[in-house]
Coordinates of C-alpha atoms and ligand atoms in Angstrom, one line a residue:
M281 CA 0.1 0.1 0.1
C282 CA 1.7 3.5 0.8
G283 CA 5.0 3.8 2.2
I284 CA 5.2 6.0 5.3
V285 CA 8.6 7.6 7.1
G286 CA 9.5 9.8 10.1
Y287 CA 12.5 10.8 11.8
V288 CA 12.9 13.3 14.7
G289 CA 17.1 14.0 15.4
Q290 CA 19.5 16.5 15.2
K291 CA 20.4 16.9 11.5
Q292 CA 18.4 18.3 8.8
S293 CA 15.5 15.7 8.1
L294 CA 14.8 16.3 4.7
P295 CA 17.7 14.2 3.3
I296 CA 17.1 11.4 5.6
A297 CA 12.9 11.2 4.7
V298 CA 13.7 11.6 1.1
E299 CA 16.2 8.7 1.1
A300 CA 13.8 6.7 3.3
L301 CA 11.3 7.4 0.9
R302 CA 13.2 6.0 -1.8
R303 CA 13.4 2.8 0.0
M304 CA 9.8 2.6 0.5
E305 CA 8.6 3.7 -3.0
Y306 CA 8.3 0.0 -3.8
R307 CA 5.3 0.6 -1.7
G308 CA 3.4 2.7 -3.6
Y309 CA 4.4 5.7 -6.3
D310 CA 1.3 7.4 -7.3
S311 CA 2.6 10.5 -5.4
A312 CA 5.2 11.4 -2.8
G313 CA 5.2 14.0 -0.6
V314 CA 7.1 15.5 3.1
A315 CA 6.3 18.0 5.8
V316 CA 9.0 19.1 7.6
V317 CA 8.6 20.8 11.2
G318 CA 10.9 23.9 11.8
E319 CA 11.5 26.7 13.5
N320 CA 8.6 28.6 11.2
G321 CA 6.1 25.8 11.7
I322 CA 5.1 23.3 8.9
A323 CA 6.4 23.6 5.6
S324 CA 5.3 20.4 3.0
A325 CA 6.0 19.8 -0.4
K326 CA 4.3 17.1 -2.3
R327 CA 3.6 15.7 -5.7
A328 CA 1.9 13.1 -8.0
G329 CA 3.6 10.9 -9.8
K330 CA 6.8 9.1 -8.5
L331 CA 9.4 10.4 -6.2
A332 CA 11.5 12.3 -8.5
N333 CA 8.9 14.4 -9.0
L334 CA 8.5 15.5 -5.7
E335 CA 12.3 15.9 -6.1
D336 CA 12.0 18.3 -9.0
K337 CA 9.3 20.1 -6.4
I338 CA 11.7 20.5 -3.8
A339 CA 14.6 22.0 -6.2
E340 CA 12.1 24.4 -7.5
I341 CA 10.6 25.8 -4.0
G342 CA 14.6 25.3 -2.6
E343 CA 15.3 22.7 0.2
G344 CA 16.1 25.8 2.7
T345 CA 11.9 26.4 3.0
L346 CA 12.1 22.9 3.8
A347 CA 14.7 23.0 7.0
G348 CA 14.0 21.3 10.4
T349 CA 14.7 18.2 12.4
T350 CA 11.7 16.7 12.2
V351 CA 10.1 14.9 9.4
I352 CA 6.8 13.3 7.9
G353 CA 7.1 11.7 4.7
H354 CA 4.9 9.2 2.4
T355 CA 4.5 7.6 -0.7
R356 CA 1.1 6.7 -1.8
W357 CA -0.9 3.9 -3.6
A358 CA -4.1 5.6 -4.0
T359 CA -7.4 4.1 -2.7
H360 CA -9.8 7.0 -2.1
G361 CA -9.2 9.8 -4.9
R362 CA -7.2 10.0 -7.7
P363 CA -3.4 10.0 -7.6
T364 CA -3.1 14.1 -8.4
D365 CA -1.2 16.7 -6.2
E366 CA -4.0 17.2 -4.1
N367 CA -4.8 13.6 -2.8
A368 CA -1.0 13.6 -2.4
H369 CA 0.3 13.5 1.6
P370 CA 0.9 15.1 3.6
H371 CA -2.4 16.5 4.8
V372 CA -2.1 19.8 6.6
S373 CA -5.0 21.0 8.8
F374 CA -6.9 23.8 8.1
D375 CA -4.9 26.1 10.4
G376 CA -1.8 25.0 9.1
K377 CA -0.3 23.6 12.6
V378 CA -1.0 19.6 12.2
A379 CA 0.5 17.7 9.1
I380 CA -0.5 13.8 9.0
V381 CA 0.5 10.9 6.8
H382 CA -2.0 8.0 6.2
N383 CA -1.5 4.2 5.0
G384 CA -4.6 2.2 5.2
I385 CA -8.3 3.2 4.9
I386 CA -10.4 5.2 7.4
E387 CA -13.6 3.3 6.8
N388 CA -16.1 6.0 8.5
F389 CA -14.7 9.1 6.3
A390 CA -17.8 9.8 5.2
V391 CA -19.2 10.5 8.8
L392 CA -15.9 12.6 9.9
R393 CA -15.9 14.3 6.3
E394 CA -19.5 15.7 6.6
E395 CA -18.9 17.0 10.4
L396 CA -16.1 18.8 9.3
E397 CA -17.9 20.3 6.4
R398 CA -20.7 21.2 8.9
D399 CA -17.8 23.1 11.4
G400 CA -17.3 25.0 7.9
I401 CA -13.8 23.2 7.4
E402 CA -12.9 23.0 3.7
L403 CA -11.5 19.8 2.2
K404 CA -8.8 20.1 0.0
S405 CA -8.8 16.5 -1.1
E406 CA -10.8 13.5 -2.0
T407 CA -9.0 11.1 0.3
D408 CA -10.1 9.9 3.6
S409 CA -6.6 10.6 5.0
E410 CA -7.2 14.6 5.3
T411 CA -10.0 13.9 7.8
A412 CA -7.5 13.1 10.5
A413 CA -5.6 16.2 10.0
H414 CA -8.4 18.5 10.8
L415 CA -9.9 16.6 13.8
L416 CA -6.5 16.9 15.0
A417 CA -6.5 20.4 14.6
K418 CA -9.6 20.7 16.2
A419 CA -8.8 18.6 18.9
Y420 CA -6.1 20.6 19.8
N421 CA -7.6 24.1 19.1
D422 CA -10.7 23.6 21.7
G423 CA -12.3 21.4 24.4
D424 CA -11.2 19.3 26.9
T425 CA -7.7 18.3 24.7
A426 CA -6.9 21.5 23.9
G427 CA -3.6 22.4 24.1
D428 CA -2.3 18.8 24.4
F429 CA -0.9 17.2 21.3
R430 CA -1.0 13.6 22.7
A431 CA -4.8 13.2 24.2
S432 CA -5.6 15.1 21.0
A433 CA -4.0 12.5 19.1
L434 CA -5.8 10.0 21.3
N435 CA -9.1 11.7 20.9
V436 CA -8.9 11.2 16.9
L437 CA -7.3 7.8 17.2
N438 CA -10.3 6.3 18.8
R439 CA -12.9 8.0 16.6
L440 CA -11.3 6.3 13.5
E441 CA -12.6 3.0 12.1
G442 CA -10.8 0.9 9.5
A443 CA -6.9 -0.1 9.5
F444 CA -4.4 2.6 9.3
T445 CA -0.8 3.8 10.1
L446 CA -0.6 7.4 10.7
L447 CA 1.9 9.9 11.8
F448 CA 1.0 13.3 13.4
V449 CA 3.2 16.2 13.6
H450 CA 2.3 19.9 15.2
A451 CA 3.7 22.8 14.8
N452 CA 4.0 23.5 18.4
H453 CA 5.7 20.6 19.5
P454 CA 8.2 20.6 16.7
D455 CA 10.3 17.8 18.7
Q456 CA 7.5 15.2 18.0
I457 CA 5.8 12.7 16.2
I458 CA 3.2 10.6 17.3
A459 CA 2.1 7.7 15.3
A460 CA -0.3 4.9 15.3
R461 CA -0.6 2.0 13.8
R462 CA -3.8 -0.4 13.6
S463 CA -3.3 -3.5 11.6
T464 CA -1.4 -1.8 9.2
P465 CA 2.8 -1.9 9.3
L466 CA 4.6 0.5 11.2
M467 CA 8.4 0.1 12.6
V468 CA 10.5 2.1 14.7
G469 CA 14.1 2.9 14.5
V470 CA 16.1 3.7 17.2
G471 CA 19.3 5.8 16.9
E472 CA 21.7 7.5 19.1
G473 CA 20.1 11.0 19.3
E474 CA 17.8 10.1 16.6
M475 CA 14.6 8.2 16.1
F476 CA 13.1 6.9 13.0
L477 CA 9.4 5.6 11.7
G478 CA 8.9 3.3 8.5
S479 CA 6.5 1.1 6.9
D480 CA 9.2 -1.2 7.1
V481 CA 13.0 -0.9 8.3
A482 CA 14.0 -0.8 4.9
A483 CA 13.5 3.1 5.7
F484 CA 16.1 3.3 8.5
I485 CA 18.3 0.5 7.8
E486 CA 21.2 2.9 6.8
H487 CA 20.9 4.6 10.2
T488 CA 20.3 2.0 12.3
K489 CA 19.7 -1.5 13.3
Q490 CA 18.2 -1.5 16.1
A491 CA 14.4 -1.9 15.6
V492 CA 11.1 -1.9 18.2
E493 CA 8.3 -3.9 16.4
L494 CA 5.1 -2.3 17.8
G495 CA 1.3 -4.5 18.6
H496 CA -1.3 -4.8 16.8
D497 CA -3.3 -1.5 18.1
S498 CA -0.7 0.9 19.2
V499 CA 0.7 4.6 19.7
V500 CA 4.2 5.8 19.8
V501 CA 5.2 8.7 20.8
I502 CA 8.9 9.5 19.6
N503 CA 11.5 12.5 20.3
K504 CA 15.1 12.6 19.6
D505 CA 15.8 10.8 23.2
G506 CA 13.6 8.1 22.8
Y507 CA 10.1 6.5 22.4
E508 CA 6.8 5.9 24.7
I509 CA 4.7 3.5 23.5
L510 CA 0.4 3.4 24.5
N511 CA -2.6 1.7 23.8
F512 CA -5.3 3.4 22.4
D513 CA -7.0 4.4 25.6
G514 CA -3.4 5.9 26.8
S515 CA -2.4 3.4 28.9
G516 CA 1.3 2.1 28.7
A517 CA 2.1 -0.7 26.5
E518 CA 5.4 -2.6 25.2
G519 CA 7.1 -3.1 21.9
K520 CA 9.3 -5.9 20.9
P521 CA 12.8 -4.7 20.3
F522 CA 15.0 -6.5 17.7
T523 CA 18.1 -6.4 15.6
I524 CA 17.6 -5.9 11.8
D525 CA 19.7 -8.8 10.2
W526 CA 19.6 -7.3 6.6
D527 CA 22.1 -5.1 5.4
L528 CA 21.7 -1.9 3.3
E529 CA 23.2 -3.6 0.6
A530 CA 20.5 -6.2 0.4
A531 CA 18.0 -4.0 -0.1
E532 CA 19.8 -2.0 -2.9
K533 CA 20.3 -3.3 -6.6
G534 CA 23.9 -4.6 -6.2
G535 CA 25.0 -3.8 -9.8
Y536 CA 21.6 -4.7 -11.8
D537 CA 19.8 -2.5 -13.9
S538 CA 16.6 -3.2 -11.6
F539 CA 16.2 -4.9 -8.5
M540 CA 13.6 -7.1 -10.2
M541 CA 16.6 -8.4 -12.2
K542 CA 19.0 -8.4 -9.1
E543 CA 16.1 -10.7 -7.4
I544 CA 16.0 -13.1 -10.5
F545 CA 19.7 -13.7 -10.1
E546 CA 19.2 -14.4 -6.2
Q547 CA 17.0 -17.1 -6.6
P548 CA 19.4 -20.2 -5.9
A549 CA 20.3 -18.4 -2.5
A550 CA 16.8 -17.6 -1.5
V551 CA 15.6 -21.4 -2.1
R552 CA 18.9 -22.7 -0.9
D553 CA 18.4 -20.5 2.6
T554 CA 14.6 -21.2 3.0
L555 CA 15.3 -24.9 2.4
A556 CA 18.4 -24.7 5.1
G557 CA 17.6 -25.8 8.7
H558 CA 14.9 -27.6 7.8
W559 CA 16.7 -31.6 7.2
A560 CA 18.1 -33.2 10.6
D561 CA 19.2 -36.6 11.2
G562 CA 17.4 -37.9 8.5
R563 CA 14.3 -36.0 8.6
V564 CA 12.3 -33.0 7.7
T565 CA 12.1 -30.5 10.5
L566 CA 10.0 -27.3 10.8
D567 CA 10.8 -24.6 13.2
E568 CA 10.5 -24.4 17.0
N569 CA 7.5 -23.6 18.3
S570 CA 5.6 -24.4 14.8
L571 CA 2.8 -27.2 14.5
T572 CA 3.6 -30.5 16.8
V573 CA 3.6 -33.7 15.0
D574 CA 0.3 -34.5 16.5
Q575 CA -0.7 -31.7 15.1
L576 CA 0.4 -32.3 11.4
K577 CA -1.1 -35.8 12.4
S578 CA -4.7 -35.2 13.1
F579 CA -5.1 -32.9 9.9
N580 CA -7.2 -34.7 7.1
Q581 CA -7.6 -31.6 5.1
V582 CA -5.4 -28.7 3.8
F583 CA -7.0 -25.3 2.1
V584 CA -4.1 -23.0 0.8
V585 CA -5.2 -19.5 0.9
A586 CA -3.1 -16.9 -0.6
C587 CA -3.0 -14.0 -3.6
G588 CA -1.1 -13.6 -6.9
S589 CA 2.3 -14.9 -7.2
A590 CA 1.7 -16.8 -3.7
Y591 CA -1.9 -18.1 -4.6
H592 CA 0.0 -20.2 -7.9
S593 CA 2.8 -21.2 -5.5
G594 CA -0.1 -22.8 -3.4
L595 CA -1.5 -24.2 -6.6
A596 CA 2.0 -26.2 -6.9
A597 CA 1.8 -27.4 -3.2
K598 CA -1.9 -28.8 -4.0
Y599 CA -0.3 -31.2 -6.6
A600 CA 2.9 -31.8 -4.2
I601 CA 1.0 -32.1 -1.2
E602 CA -1.8 -34.2 -2.5
H603 CA 0.5 -36.7 -4.3
W604 CA 2.8 -37.0 -1.2
V605 CA 0.1 -36.9 1.6
R606 CA -3.2 -38.2 0.5
I607 CA -5.3 -36.0 1.8
P608 CA -7.6 -33.1 -0.2
V609 CA -5.8 -30.0 -0.5
Q610 CA -8.4 -27.2 -1.8
I611 CA -7.0 -23.6 -2.9
E612 CA -8.4 -20.6 -2.9
V613 CA -7.8 -17.1 -3.9
A614 CA -8.1 -15.5 -0.2
S615 CA -10.2 -12.8 -1.4
E616 CA -13.1 -15.4 -2.1
F617 CA -12.5 -17.7 0.8
R618 CA -13.9 -16.2 3.6
Y619 CA -17.5 -15.1 1.6
R620 CA -17.7 -18.5 0.4
D621 CA -18.2 -20.0 3.5
P622 CA -16.0 -23.0 3.3
V623 CA -16.2 -26.2 5.3
L624 CA -13.4 -26.1 7.9
D625 CA -13.0 -27.3 11.5
E626 CA -10.0 -28.1 13.9
R627 CA -8.2 -31.0 11.8
T628 CA -8.3 -28.3 8.9
L629 CA -4.5 -27.3 7.8
V630 CA -5.0 -23.8 6.5
L631 CA -1.8 -22.4 4.3
A632 CA -1.3 -18.9 4.3
I633 CA 1.2 -17.9 1.9
S634 CA 2.0 -14.4 1.9
Q635 CA 5.6 -12.4 0.7
S636 CA 5.0 -9.2 2.7
G637 CA 2.7 -11.3 5.3
E638 CA 0.5 -7.6 5.1
T639 CA -1.8 -8.7 2.2
A640 CA -5.0 -7.5 3.8
D641 CA -7.0 -10.3 1.8
T642 CA -4.9 -13.2 2.9
L643 CA -5.3 -11.9 6.5
E644 CA -8.7 -11.3 6.8
A645 CA -8.7 -15.2 5.3
V646 CA -6.7 -16.2 8.3
R647 CA -8.7 -14.8 10.6
H648 CA -11.8 -16.3 9.3
A649 CA -10.0 -19.9 9.3
K650 CA -9.3 -19.1 13.3
T651 CA -12.7 -18.5 14.2
Q652 CA -13.7 -21.8 12.2
G653 CA -11.1 -23.4 14.3
A654 CA -8.7 -24.4 11.6
K655 CA -5.0 -24.2 12.5
V656 CA -3.3 -21.8 10.0
L657 CA 0.5 -22.0 9.3
A658 CA 1.9 -18.8 7.3
V659 CA 4.4 -19.1 5.1
C660 CA 5.5 -15.7 4.8
N661 CA 9.0 -13.7 3.8
T662 CA 8.5 -11.0 6.5
N663 CA 9.6 -11.1 9.7
G664 CA 7.4 -9.8 12.5
S665 CA 4.6 -9.0 10.1
Q666 CA 0.8 -9.1 10.8
I667 CA -0.1 -12.8 8.9
P668 CA 2.6 -14.6 10.9
R669 CA 1.7 -12.7 14.1
E670 CA -1.9 -13.9 13.9
S671 CA -1.4 -17.2 12.9
D672 CA -0.9 -20.6 14.9
A673 CA 2.8 -21.0 13.4
V674 CA 4.8 -19.9 10.9
L675 CA 7.4 -21.0 8.6
Y676 CA 9.7 -18.2 7.1
T677 CA 10.8 -18.4 3.4
H678 CA 14.1 -16.8 3.6
A679 CA 14.6 -14.9 0.3
G680 CA 15.7 -11.4 1.7
P681 CA 13.9 -8.4 1.0
E682 CA 11.9 -8.2 -2.4
I683 CA 11.7 -4.7 -3.6
G684 CA 10.7 -5.4 -7.0
V685 CA 7.0 -5.3 -7.3
A686 CA 6.5 -8.4 -9.5
S687 CA 7.4 -11.4 -7.4
T688 CA 10.5 -13.4 -8.5
K689 CA 12.6 -15.0 -5.5
A690 CA 9.7 -14.9 -3.3
F691 CA 8.0 -16.9 -5.5
L692 CA 10.3 -20.0 -5.4
A693 CA 11.1 -19.4 -2.1
Q694 CA 7.5 -20.0 -1.3
V695 CA 7.4 -23.0 -3.8
A696 CA 10.3 -24.4 -1.8
A697 CA 8.8 -23.5 1.4
N698 CA 5.5 -25.4 0.7
Y699 CA 7.2 -28.3 -0.3
I700 CA 8.8 -28.6 3.4
V701 CA 5.4 -28.5 4.8
G702 CA 4.3 -31.1 2.4
L703 CA 7.1 -33.6 3.3
A704 CA 6.9 -32.8 6.9
L705 CA 3.1 -33.8 6.5
A706 CA 3.7 -37.2 4.9
Q707 CA 6.0 -37.6 7.4
A708 CA 4.1 -37.2 10.4
K709 CA 1.4 -39.2 8.6
G710 CA 3.5 -41.9 7.5
T711 CA 2.3 -41.5 3.8
K712 CA 6.1 -41.9 2.4
Y713 CA 8.5 -44.1 3.4
P714 CA 11.8 -42.2 5.0
D715 CA 13.7 -43.3 2.3
E716 CA 11.3 -41.9 -0.4
I717 CA 11.5 -38.4 1.8
A718 CA 15.1 -38.2 1.9
E719 CA 15.0 -38.8 -2.0
I720 CA 12.5 -36.4 -2.3
W721 CA 14.6 -34.0 0.0
R722 CA 17.8 -34.6 -2.2
E723 CA 16.0 -33.3 -5.1
L724 CA 14.7 -30.3 -3.6
E725 CA 18.5 -29.8 -2.4
A726 CA 20.1 -30.1 -5.6
I727 CA 17.3 -27.3 -6.5
P728 CA 19.2 -24.0 -6.1
G729 CA 22.3 -25.4 -8.2
K730 CA 19.6 -26.1 -11.1
I731 CA 18.5 -22.9 -10.9
E732 CA 21.9 -21.6 -11.6
Q733 CA 21.6 -23.4 -14.8
A734 CA 18.1 -21.9 -15.9
L735 CA 19.8 -18.4 -15.2
D736 CA 21.5 -19.2 -18.3
S737 CA 19.0 -18.9 -20.5
R738 CA 19.2 -15.1 -19.8
D739 CA 20.9 -14.5 -23.2
Q740 CA 18.7 -16.7 -25.1
V741 CA 15.3 -15.2 -23.6
N742 CA 16.5 -11.8 -24.6
E743 CA 17.4 -12.9 -28.0
I744 CA 14.2 -14.6 -28.4
S745 CA 11.9 -11.5 -27.2
E746 CA 13.7 -9.2 -29.6
T747 CA 12.3 -11.2 -32.7
L748 CA 8.7 -11.8 -31.2
G749 CA 7.7 -8.1 -32.7
A750 CA 4.6 -6.7 -31.9
I751 CA 2.5 -8.8 -29.5
K752 CA -1.2 -8.3 -28.6
T753 CA -1.6 -11.1 -26.6
M754 CA 0.1 -14.3 -25.1
L755 CA -1.2 -17.3 -23.8
F756 CA 0.6 -20.1 -21.7
L757 CA 0.0 -23.5 -21.4
G758 CA 0.9 -26.4 -19.2
R759 CA -0.4 -29.4 -17.6
G760 CA -0.5 -30.7 -14.2
V761 CA 2.1 -29.1 -12.0
G762 CA 3.0 -26.7 -15.4
F763 CA -0.4 -25.0 -14.9
P764 CA 0.7 -23.0 -11.8
I765 CA 3.8 -22.3 -13.9
A766 CA 1.6 -21.4 -17.1
L767 CA -0.4 -18.5 -14.6
E768 CA 2.9 -17.3 -13.0
G769 CA 4.3 -16.6 -16.6
A770 CA 1.2 -15.2 -17.3
L771 CA 0.9 -13.0 -14.3
K772 CA 4.3 -11.4 -14.8
L773 CA 3.8 -10.6 -18.5
K774 CA 0.5 -8.8 -17.5
E775 CA 2.3 -7.1 -14.8
L776 CA 5.4 -6.2 -16.3
A777 CA 4.9 -5.7 -20.1
Y778 CA 0.7 -4.7 -20.0
I779 CA 0.1 -7.2 -22.6
H780 CA -2.6 -9.3 -22.1
A781 CA -1.7 -12.9 -21.4
E782 CA -3.4 -16.2 -19.7
G783 CA -2.5 -19.2 -18.4
F784 CA -4.6 -22.8 -19.5
P785 CA -4.1 -26.4 -18.4
A786 CA -3.5 -27.3 -21.7
G787 CA -6.2 -29.9 -22.0
E788 CA -8.6 -27.5 -21.6
L789 CA -7.3 -25.5 -24.3
K790 CA -9.9 -27.4 -27.1
H791 CA -12.9 -26.6 -24.7
G792 CA -12.4 -23.1 -25.7
P793 CA -9.0 -21.4 -26.0
I794 CA -8.1 -22.8 -28.9
A795 CA -10.3 -20.4 -30.6
L796 CA -8.1 -17.5 -29.7
I797 CA -5.5 -19.2 -31.6
E798 CA -4.5 -17.3 -34.9
E799 CA -1.5 -17.0 -37.5
D800 CA 1.8 -16.4 -35.2
L801 CA 0.4 -15.9 -31.9
P802 CA 3.1 -16.6 -29.4
V803 CA 2.1 -19.5 -27.1
V804 CA 5.0 -20.7 -24.1
V805 CA 4.3 -24.8 -23.3
I806 CA 6.0 -25.8 -20.1
V807 CA 7.0 -29.4 -21.1
P808 CA 6.9 -32.0 -18.1
S809 CA 9.9 -34.5 -17.9
P810 CA 9.4 -37.2 -20.0
R811 CA 11.0 -39.5 -17.9
G812 CA 8.9 -41.4 -15.2
V813 CA 5.7 -43.0 -15.7
S814 CA 3.3 -39.7 -16.3
Q815 CA 1.8 -39.9 -19.4
L816 CA 1.3 -35.8 -19.4
H817 CA 4.6 -35.6 -21.5
S818 CA 2.9 -37.3 -24.8
K819 CA 0.0 -35.3 -24.1
I820 CA 1.3 -31.7 -24.2
V821 CA 3.1 -32.7 -27.3
S822 CA 0.1 -33.4 -28.9
N823 CA -1.3 -29.9 -27.5
I824 CA 1.9 -28.4 -28.9
Q825 CA 1.0 -29.9 -32.4
E826 CA -2.7 -28.5 -32.1
I827 CA -1.5 -25.1 -32.0
R828 CA 0.9 -25.4 -34.3
A829 CA -1.3 -26.6 -36.8
R830 CA -3.2 -23.3 -36.2
G831 CA -0.5 -21.3 -37.0
A832 CA 0.8 -20.6 -33.2
K833 CA 4.2 -20.2 -32.6
T834 CA 5.6 -22.2 -29.8
F835 CA 7.8 -20.9 -27.4
V836 CA 8.6 -24.4 -25.3
I837 CA 10.2 -24.9 -22.1
A838 CA 11.5 -28.8 -21.8
E839 CA 14.1 -30.4 -20.1
E840 CA 17.3 -31.0 -20.9
G841 CA 17.3 -34.4 -23.6
D842 CA 14.0 -34.1 -24.4
T843 CA 14.4 -34.6 -27.9
A844 CA 10.6 -35.5 -28.6
V845 CA 9.7 -31.4 -28.3
E846 CA 12.0 -30.5 -31.3
P847 CA 10.3 -30.6 -34.0
Y848 CA 7.4 -28.3 -32.6
A849 CA 9.0 -25.5 -31.1
N850 CA 9.6 -22.2 -32.7
W851 CA 11.7 -21.2 -29.6
L852 CA 13.4 -24.1 -27.4
V853 CA 14.9 -23.3 -24.1
R854 CA 15.9 -25.9 -21.6
I855 CA 16.1 -26.5 -18.2
P856 CA 18.2 -28.8 -16.1
Q857 CA 16.6 -32.1 -16.2
T858 CA 14.5 -32.6 -12.2
P859 CA 11.0 -34.7 -11.3
T860 CA 8.3 -32.8 -12.9
I861 CA 6.9 -31.6 -9.6
M862 CA 9.9 -29.8 -9.2
Q863 CA 9.7 -28.1 -12.5
P864 CA 8.1 -24.9 -10.7
L865 CA 11.4 -24.1 -9.3
L866 CA 13.0 -23.9 -12.6
A867 CA 10.4 -23.3 -15.8
T868 CA 9.1 -20.1 -13.9
V869 CA 13.0 -18.7 -14.6
P870 CA 13.5 -18.2 -18.1
L871 CA 9.3 -16.7 -17.9
Q872 CA 10.5 -14.4 -15.5
F873 CA 13.1 -13.3 -18.1
L874 CA 11.0 -13.2 -21.1
A875 CA 8.5 -10.8 -19.0
A876 CA 11.0 -8.2 -18.2
D877 CA 12.3 -8.5 -22.0
I878 CA 9.0 -8.0 -23.3
A879 CA 8.4 -5.1 -21.2
R880 CA 11.2 -3.3 -22.0
E881 CA 10.9 -4.2 -25.7
N882 CA 7.3 -2.7 -25.2
G883 CA 8.8 0.4 -23.3
N884 CA 8.2 -0.1 -19.9
E885 CA 12.0 0.6 -18.4
D886 CA 11.0 1.0 -14.6
I887 CA 10.2 -2.9 -14.1
D888 CA 10.2 -2.5 -10.9
K889 CA 7.3 -0.5 -10.6
P890 CA 4.5 -1.5 -13.3
R891 CA 1.9 1.2 -13.3
N892 CA -0.8 0.7 -11.0
L893 CA 0.2 -2.0 -8.6
A894 CA 2.0 -1.8 -5.0
K895 CA 4.0 -4.4 -3.5
S896 CA 1.9 -5.1 -0.8
V897 CA -2.0 -4.8 -0.8
T898 CA -3.0 -4.1 2.6
V899 CA -6.6 -3.2 1.6
E900 CA -9.1 -5.8 0.7
Ligands
M6R1128 O1 2.7 -10.1 0.1 P1 1.9 -11.3 -0.6 O2 2.7 -12.2 -1.3 O3 0.8 -11.7 0.0 O4 1.4 -10.8 -2.1 C1 0.6 -11.2 -2.6 C2 0.2 -11.0 -4.5 O5 -0.2 -9.5 -4.1 C3 1.8 -10.7 -5.1 O6 2.1 -12.1 -5.1 C4 1.3 -10.0 -6.2 O7 0.4 -11.0 -7.3 C5 2.7 -9.7 -7.2 N1 2.7 -8.3 -7.6 C6 3.2 -11.0 -8.2 O8 4.2 -10.5 -9.2

């Protein structure tokens, strides 16, 4: 959703805020803005579009107009109101004394807006957020809380409904920021003589590694010397201090032209690190404090809930878990889950998969599952985020920070983590013999090296993409576990290149989609391994022939040594031999390259920030 930053200290705060916003821009880039509290009160600058536009604005008005040692800043992913200068944050109150930044949704904003308008306050934006600035100014100017910044802030916070992170500054209290979180994220960074706030720790990682995680409904008051945590009723509360284990380099591009490209090349490490520590003494292990063996044994069904790429990783898990554990696995797009009234009970394992751990749809699905008595295991990449906090147990993926909005390394790490869960279930329930589990684990451990080989397709895919010409639409076909790969390939192309793309089970083609095939239409086909007992290989070769006969051009991904596909491929990209169930971890790689290359061919240079998207979607 939106990115939020704050700083109180002894240095000029503007450059610190701009740098922090640069690291938060992945959360939204519809607009950016800052408000500095200086000797002359509040000065703000904001502009629609990416951070570069705000920097231009600052250059126009001069940095000197934004002098001060306290700042709040925001990068926006628009919900209420279009991405315009007026709707950009910070919002300043009618008397010019209060500035606020907000992430989330104030659900009762219409009522609050009407109240403010009745009082003769003219709102300048279409946002829900602006109401908070005026309410705070009103509370500070009159009534019981007059002149008391903290009491006024608490008064306003208790009137707001919905999920939000809010930062408040007041011109009469230039050394203080009051911030609050309800469901949406906020981290505190503790420096020496300076304090930081950020939607995630990347906002201040350059300055301090000491951070504090706040509880679900928390208010924090910071000044340069420290912080105080409160509940919404003003009583004292505790945070959880921790040391950040990412370094700045991990959050930067490391020589690649985009975060996404860097993250694609980090995939061997992402999978290796995710697998690390989960095999000991010939057994698969989950983390300490995870589900017990007895709990794992007790489950008679699994529900997977997730969105986007995380959903595709879950679909791959369905094939693996049903095959290994012999219990039904249902997979549901998280936004549909609770509205469908799924049949859950205490013998149901709900696997909630999320890179960010913040996705509102997945979080609500988790909450619903828990009310129905199911046990929830989160697969998550972000320590301390909301989904693992509300789940019964968590298995962290170790992909490191993923900044590119399109998921790459987090997706592969999710597939690996889901397979760990599948093997732990098979082991607990005894549906696979120990030597079979050991064999699957050996195959998994070989995957990072094979991803390295799949990365060698970089130049070949780049050359192919240059020959594709103008593309109107592109189809992706797979069978079995190749189907989620097809969906993921199509999603990457839509996100990055803004081209219509669809993934289908190849067998479904003749039930309708084959009507889309026309001369020269590019069709990606993911071919299962010809080795083993599966008949899918010969079936998909027939599917390739069907589409070729109708003039399509085929981009075929097949394993080394599969000669049967050669006559039917216009372009043939090889991946290392692996059991078909492991193919999502390899065949996805050339499709990530393909989407990035076609995006650039189509003029989208900024593949890290595709239009209209945000890295974490914290509204339903
Ligand atoms: O943070 P999450 O894994 O919960 O995010 C889920 C989706 O929003 C995410 O995978 C999205 O589809 C990506 N942009 C895909 O590249």
